[in-house]
Amino acid sequence: MNKIAKRILIIVLLLVALVFAGFQVLKMYTKQFSPEREASYTLNEYNLSVSYSSPSKKNRVIFGGLVPYDQIWRTGANEATTLTTNKSLSLDGTEIPAGTYTLWTIPGKESWTVIINEGKYDWGVNFDGTPTYDPEQDVARISLPVETTLTPVEKFTIGFHAYPNKVVMYLEWDDTLITVPFE
């Protein structure tokens, strides 16, 4: 291999290393503003968990502003939000087998569509901001009414509440609350 080819190869490898390092720094930087969080629910043999990144309101208009109405949302920030269950669940009569899924939503003024999808997506959005979501991989969808919180919620939060024969996953941010009933 001649000297010019070796130098070009070294330059290309250095550029690849710089781009990779740059993406890692960018990932860490964005997670400062939307830290990773996990919510879990355990009862008897059932274990549910949700991993997501939690952005803050910061005096912004959230729904209908930062998060547009009637468009698919990765339901959080950074990587796509994941839901993991060790046993099958039922959502509005649709069985969701044990496994790990991504959670997507379509926020609306009066109702939201909550989507359980079996696709695995690294970041949740492409460089142009469009979701990496593939509707062909939907396992379940449900339309749920928008509820209003008593006080505004600064950080996007997902959690669980248990009731007899069902567990409710809730999503809350700003003055919006969505409750997702699993059986």
PDB file of C-alpha atoms in Angstrom:
ATOM      1  CA  MET A   1       0.000   0.000   0.000  1.00  0.00           C
ATOM      2  CA  ASN A   2       1.477   3.342  -0.934  1.00  0.00           C
ATOM      3  CA  LYS A   3       1.880   6.311   1.433  1.00  0.00           C
ATOM      4  CA  ILE A   4      -1.107   8.267   0.055  1.00  0.00           C
ATOM      5  CA  ALA A   5      -3.502   5.334   0.476  1.00  0.00           C
ATOM      6  CA  LYS A   6      -2.289   4.773   4.061  1.00  0.00           C
ATOM      7  CA  ARG A   7      -2.791   8.454   4.928  1.00  0.00           C
ATOM      8  CA  ILE A   8      -6.283   8.450   3.414  1.00  0.00           C
ATOM      9  CA  LEU A   9      -7.174   5.309   5.385  1.00  0.00           C
ATOM     10  CA  ILE A  10      -5.882   6.865   8.626  1.00  0.00           C
ATOM     11  CA  ILE A  11      -7.852  10.077   7.967  1.00  0.00           C
ATOM     12  CA  VAL A  12     -11.033   8.113   7.248  1.00  0.00           C
ATOM     13  CA  LEU A  13     -10.628   6.035  10.427  1.00  0.00           C
ATOM     14  CA  LEU A  14     -10.030   9.192  12.479  1.00  0.00           C
ATOM     15  CA  LEU A  15     -13.149  10.815  11.007  1.00  0.00           C
ATOM     16  CA  VAL A  16     -15.241   7.721  11.809  1.00  0.00           C
ATOM     17  CA  ALA A  17     -13.897   7.716  15.387  1.00  0.00           C
ATOM     18  CA  LEU A  18     -14.660  11.441  15.762  1.00  0.00           C
ATOM     19  CA  VAL A  19     -18.224  11.028  14.461  1.00  0.00           C
ATOM     20  CA  PHE A  20     -18.830   8.070  16.802  1.00  0.00           C
ATOM     21  CA  ALA A  21     -17.409   9.987  19.790  1.00  0.00           C
ATOM     22  CA  GLY A  22     -19.484  13.031  18.814  1.00  0.00           C
ATOM     23  CA  PHE A  23     -22.700  10.986  18.861  1.00  0.00           C
ATOM     24  CA  GLN A  24     -21.848   9.590  22.295  1.00  0.00           C
ATOM     25  CA  VAL A  25     -21.221  13.090  23.667  1.00  0.00           C
ATOM     26  CA  LEU A  26     -24.444  14.340  22.076  1.00  0.00           C
ATOM     27  CA  LYS A  27     -26.378  11.466  23.671  1.00  0.00           C
ATOM     28  CA  MET A  28     -24.947  12.245  27.111  1.00  0.00           C
ATOM     29  CA  TYR A  29     -25.606  15.960  26.645  1.00  0.00           C
ATOM     30  CA  THR A  30     -29.278  15.491  25.717  1.00  0.00           C
ATOM     31  CA  LYS A  31     -29.842  13.137  28.657  1.00  0.00           C
ATOM     32  CA  GLN A  32     -28.917  15.970  31.042  1.00  0.00           C
ATOM     33  CA  PHE A  33     -32.155  17.680  30.066  1.00  0.00           C
ATOM     34  CA  SER A  34     -34.308  14.550  29.811  1.00  0.00           C
ATOM     35  CA  PRO A  35     -32.910  12.015  32.282  1.00  0.00           C
ATOM     36  CA  GLU A  36     -33.638   8.314  32.007  1.00  0.00           C
ATOM     37  CA  ARG A  37     -36.304   7.028  34.381  1.00  0.00           C
ATOM     38  CA  GLU A  38     -37.939   3.708  35.081  1.00  0.00           C
ATOM     39  CA  ALA A  39     -41.327   2.848  36.523  1.00  0.00           C
ATOM     40  CA  SER A  40     -42.146  -0.656  37.686  1.00  0.00           C
ATOM     41  CA  TYR A  41     -45.016  -2.655  39.088  1.00  0.00           C
ATOM     42  CA  THR A  42     -44.753  -6.047  40.765  1.00  0.00           C
ATOM     43  CA  LEU A  43     -47.561  -8.181  42.187  1.00  0.00           C
ATOM     44  CA  ASN A  44     -47.375 -11.928  42.751  1.00  0.00           C
ATOM     45  CA  GLU A  45     -46.007 -13.271  39.454  1.00  0.00           C
ATOM     46  CA  TYR A  46     -46.462 -10.093  37.393  1.00  0.00           C
ATOM     47  CA  ASN A  47     -43.593  -7.723  36.695  1.00  0.00           C
ATOM     48  CA  LEU A  48     -44.153  -4.660  34.515  1.00  0.00           C
ATOM     49  CA  SER A  49     -41.600  -1.974  33.824  1.00  0.00           C
ATOM     50  CA  VAL A  50     -41.347   1.090  31.625  1.00  0.00           C
ATOM     51  CA  SER A  51     -38.043   2.732  30.669  1.00  0.00           C
ATOM     52  CA  TYR A  52     -38.276   6.269  29.336  1.00  0.00           C
ATOM     53  CA  SER A  53     -36.595   9.659  29.281  1.00  0.00           C
ATOM     54  CA  SER A  54     -38.308  12.449  31.185  1.00  0.00           C
ATOM     55  CA  PRO A  55     -38.286  15.919  29.590  1.00  0.00           C
ATOM     56  CA  SER A  56     -39.291  19.013  31.592  1.00  0.00           C
ATOM     57  CA  LYS A  57     -42.008  21.580  30.895  1.00  0.00           C
ATOM     58  CA  LYS A  58     -39.783  24.657  31.427  1.00  0.00           C
ATOM     59  CA  ASN A  59     -42.644  27.135  30.885  1.00  0.00           C
ATOM     60  CA  ARG A  60     -43.344  25.719  27.414  1.00  0.00           C
ATOM     61  CA  VAL A  61     -46.665  24.813  25.832  1.00  0.00           C
ATOM     62  CA  ILE A  62     -46.405  21.028  25.796  1.00  0.00           C
ATOM     63  CA  PHE A  63     -49.383  19.399  24.065  1.00  0.00           C
ATOM     64  CA  GLY A  64     -50.357  21.208  20.899  1.00  0.00           C
ATOM     65  CA  GLY A  65     -46.965  22.967  21.022  1.00  0.00           C
ATOM     66  CA  LEU A  66     -43.746  21.043  21.753  1.00  0.00           C
ATOM     67  CA  VAL A  67     -45.652  17.783  21.196  1.00  0.00           C
ATOM     68  CA  PRO A  68     -48.035  18.391  18.257  1.00  0.00           C
ATOM     69  CA  TYR A  69     -51.596  17.100  18.339  1.00  0.00           C
ATOM     70  CA  ASP A  70     -52.625  14.209  16.101  1.00  0.00           C
ATOM     71  CA  GLN A  71     -49.054  13.100  15.310  1.00  0.00           C
ATOM     72  CA  ILE A  72     -47.168  10.037  16.481  1.00  0.00           C
ATOM     73  CA  TRP A  73     -44.972  10.727  19.533  1.00  0.00           C
ATOM     74  CA  ARG A  74     -42.252   8.491  20.981  1.00  0.00           C
ATOM     75  CA  THR A  75     -43.773   9.197  24.411  1.00  0.00           C
ATOM     76  CA  GLY A  76     -40.825  10.792  26.142  1.00  0.00           C
ATOM     77  CA  ALA A  77     -37.456  11.962  24.885  1.00  0.00           C
ATOM     78  CA  ASN A  78     -34.257  10.383  23.571  1.00  0.00           C
ATOM     79  CA  GLU A  79     -34.591   6.607  23.013  1.00  0.00           C
ATOM     80  CA  ALA A  80     -37.990   5.108  22.308  1.00  0.00           C
ATOM     81  CA  THR A  81     -39.914   4.308  25.508  1.00  0.00           C
ATOM     82  CA  THR A  82     -40.079   0.584  26.299  1.00  0.00           C
ATOM     83  CA  LEU A  83     -42.651  -1.493  28.184  1.00  0.00           C
ATOM     84  CA  THR A  84     -41.584  -4.908  29.485  1.00  0.00           C
ATOM     85  CA  THR A  85     -43.883  -7.570  30.924  1.00  0.00           C
ATOM     86  CA  ASN A  86     -42.999 -11.070  32.104  1.00  0.00           C
ATOM     87  CA  LYS A  87     -46.591 -12.356  31.645  1.00  0.00           C
ATOM     88  CA  SER A  88     -49.214 -11.688  29.005  1.00  0.00           C
ATOM     89  CA  LEU A  89     -51.497  -8.694  29.519  1.00  0.00           C
ATOM     90  CA  SER A  90     -54.776  -7.600  28.019  1.00  0.00           C
ATOM     91  CA  LEU A  91     -55.375  -4.088  26.709  1.00  0.00           C
ATOM     92  CA  ASP A  92     -58.946  -3.397  25.639  1.00  0.00           C
ATOM     93  CA  GLY A  93     -59.438  -7.098  24.850  1.00  0.00           C
ATOM     94  CA  THR A  94     -56.183  -7.448  22.886  1.00  0.00           C
ATOM     95  CA  GLU A  95     -53.662  -9.892  24.324  1.00  0.00           C
ATOM     96  CA  ILE A  96     -50.098  -8.640  24.671  1.00  0.00           C
ATOM     97  CA  PRO A  97     -47.732 -11.611  25.138  1.00  0.00           C
ATOM     98  CA  ALA A  98     -44.826 -11.448  27.579  1.00  0.00           C
ATOM     99  CA  GLY A  99     -41.920  -9.463  26.148  1.00  0.00           C
ATOM    100  CA  THR A 100     -40.498  -5.995  25.561  1.00  0.00           C
ATOM    101  CA  TYR A 101     -42.377  -3.479  23.436  1.00  0.00           C
ATOM    102  CA  THR A 102     -42.098   0.173  22.507  1.00  0.00           C
ATOM    103  CA  LEU A 103     -44.754   2.614  23.683  1.00  0.00           C
ATOM    104  CA  TRP A 104     -46.033   5.261  21.261  1.00  0.00           C
ATOM    105  CA  THR A 105     -48.879   7.734  21.541  1.00  0.00           C
ATOM    106  CA  ILE A 106     -50.857  10.059  19.323  1.00  0.00           C
ATOM    107  CA  PRO A 107     -51.863  12.952  21.603  1.00  0.00           C
ATOM    108  CA  GLY A 108     -55.105  14.763  20.817  1.00  0.00           C
ATOM    109  CA  LYS A 109     -57.028  17.555  22.525  1.00  0.00           C
ATOM    110  CA  GLU A 110     -59.857  15.292  23.720  1.00  0.00           C
ATOM    111  CA  SER A 111     -58.300  11.804  23.488  1.00  0.00           C
ATOM    112  CA  TRP A 112     -55.023  10.001  22.940  1.00  0.00           C
ATOM    113  CA  THR A 113     -54.245   6.837  21.033  1.00  0.00           C
ATOM    114  CA  VAL A 114     -51.852   4.629  23.013  1.00  0.00           C
ATOM    115  CA  ILE A 115     -49.908   2.108  20.925  1.00  0.00           C
ATOM    116  CA  ILE A 116     -47.966  -0.976  21.994  1.00  0.00           C
ATOM    117  CA  ASN A 117     -45.505  -1.844  19.211  1.00  0.00           C
ATOM    118  CA  GLU A 118     -43.129  -4.805  18.945  1.00  0.00           C
ATOM    119  CA  GLY A 119     -40.491  -2.894  16.944  1.00  0.00           C
ATOM    120  CA  LYS A 120     -37.122  -2.093  18.492  1.00  0.00           C
ATOM    121  CA  TYR A 121     -35.984   1.464  17.794  1.00  0.00           C
ATOM    122  CA  ASP A 122     -32.704   2.941  18.998  1.00  0.00           C
ATOM    123  CA  TRP A 123     -33.458   6.629  19.322  1.00  0.00           C
ATOM    124  CA  GLY A 124     -37.150   7.010  18.511  1.00  0.00           C
ATOM    125  CA  VAL A 125     -36.707   9.683  15.845  1.00  0.00           C
ATOM    126  CA  ASN A 126     -34.632  10.167  12.708  1.00  0.00           C
ATOM    127  CA  PHE A 127     -32.259  13.115  12.208  1.00  0.00           C
ATOM    128  CA  ASP A 128     -35.093  15.089  10.605  1.00  0.00           C
ATOM    129  CA  GLY A 129     -37.280  14.623  13.706  1.00  0.00           C
ATOM    130  CA  THR A 130     -39.691  12.107  12.155  1.00  0.00           C
ATOM    131  CA  PRO A 131     -40.504   9.059  14.313  1.00  0.00           C
ATOM    132  CA  THR A 132     -38.808   5.737  13.519  1.00  0.00           C
ATOM    133  CA  TYR A 133     -42.114   4.052  14.372  1.00  0.00           C
ATOM    134  CA  ASP A 134     -43.426   1.283  12.063  1.00  0.00           C
ATOM    135  CA  PRO A 135     -47.239   0.827  12.299  1.00  0.00           C
ATOM    136  CA  GLU A 136     -46.949  -2.668  10.777  1.00  0.00           C
ATOM    137  CA  GLN A 137     -45.499  -3.803  14.114  1.00  0.00           C
ATOM    138  CA  ASP A 138     -48.404  -2.619  16.294  1.00  0.00           C
ATOM    139  CA  VAL A 139     -49.600  -5.202  18.801  1.00  0.00           C
ATOM    140  CA  ALA A 140     -52.378  -3.138  20.429  1.00  0.00           C
ATOM    141  CA  ARG A 141     -53.988   0.293  20.167  1.00  0.00           C
ATOM    142  CA  ILE A 142     -56.483   1.985  22.436  1.00  0.00           C
ATOM    143  CA  SER A 143     -58.115   5.404  22.383  1.00  0.00           C
ATOM    144  CA  LEU A 144     -58.337   7.001  25.832  1.00  0.00           C
ATOM    145  CA  PRO A 145     -59.861  10.259  27.074  1.00  0.00           C
ATOM    146  CA  VAL A 146     -57.657  13.126  28.210  1.00  0.00           C
ATOM    147  CA  GLU A 147     -57.935  13.878  31.922  1.00  0.00           C
ATOM    148  CA  THR A 148     -56.697  17.049  33.611  1.00  0.00           C
ATOM    149  CA  THR A 149     -54.240  17.002  36.512  1.00  0.00           C
ATOM    150  CA  LEU A 150     -54.996  18.986  39.657  1.00  0.00           C
ATOM    151  CA  THR A 151     -51.678  20.851  39.344  1.00  0.00           C
ATOM    152  CA  PRO A 152     -49.237  21.067  36.414  1.00  0.00           C
ATOM    153  CA  VAL A 153     -46.594  18.320  36.299  1.00  0.00           C
ATOM    154  CA  GLU A 154     -43.125  19.721  35.491  1.00  0.00           C
ATOM    155  CA  LYS A 155     -41.437  16.460  34.396  1.00  0.00           C
ATOM    156  CA  PHE A 156     -43.005  13.904  32.083  1.00  0.00           C
ATOM    157  CA  THR A 157     -43.868  10.930  34.303  1.00  0.00           C
ATOM    158  CA  ILE A 158     -45.010   7.351  33.737  1.00  0.00           C
ATOM    159  CA  GLY A 159     -46.124   5.191  36.662  1.00  0.00           C
ATOM    160  CA  PHE A 160     -48.511   2.455  37.783  1.00  0.00           C
ATOM    161  CA  HIS A 161     -51.518   2.171  40.103  1.00  0.00           C
ATOM    162  CA  ALA A 162     -53.003  -1.184  41.101  1.00  0.00           C
ATOM    163  CA  TYR A 163     -56.724  -1.956  41.336  1.00  0.00           C
ATOM    164  CA  PRO A 164     -58.519  -5.290  41.763  1.00  0.00           C
ATOM    165  CA  ASN A 165     -58.048  -7.363  38.564  1.00  0.00           C
ATOM    166  CA  LYS A 166     -56.174  -4.619  36.719  1.00  0.00           C
ATOM    167  CA  VAL A 167     -53.208  -2.302  36.799  1.00  0.00           C
ATOM    168  CA  VAL A 168     -53.326   1.186  35.350  1.00  0.00           C
ATOM    169  CA  MET A 169     -50.300   2.762  33.748  1.00  0.00           C
ATOM    170  CA  TYR A 170     -50.496   6.540  33.864  1.00  0.00           C
ATOM    171  CA  LEU A 171     -48.758   9.167  31.773  1.00  0.00           C
ATOM    172  CA  GLU A 172     -48.761  12.727  33.060  1.00  0.00           C
ATOM    173  CA  TRP A 173     -47.136  15.961  32.002  1.00  0.00           C
ATOM    174  CA  ASP A 174     -48.159  19.593  32.230  1.00  0.00           C
ATOM    175  CA  ASP A 175     -51.906  19.468  32.958  1.00  0.00           C
ATOM    176  CA  THR A 176     -52.568  16.233  31.031  1.00  0.00           C
ATOM    177  CA  LEU A 177     -53.165  12.769  32.474  1.00  0.00           C
ATOM    178  CA  ILE A 178     -53.756   9.572  30.487  1.00  0.00           C
ATOM    179  CA  THR A 179     -54.593   6.290  32.249  1.00  0.00           C
ATOM    180  CA  VAL A 180     -53.991   3.012  30.403  1.00  0.00           C
ATOM    181  CA  PRO A 181     -55.889   0.024  31.923  1.00  0.00           C
ATOM    182  CA  PHE A 182     -54.181  -3.379  31.668  1.00  0.00           C
ATOM    183  CA  GLU A 183     -55.894  -6.569  32.814  1.00  0.00           C
TER     184      GLU A 183
END
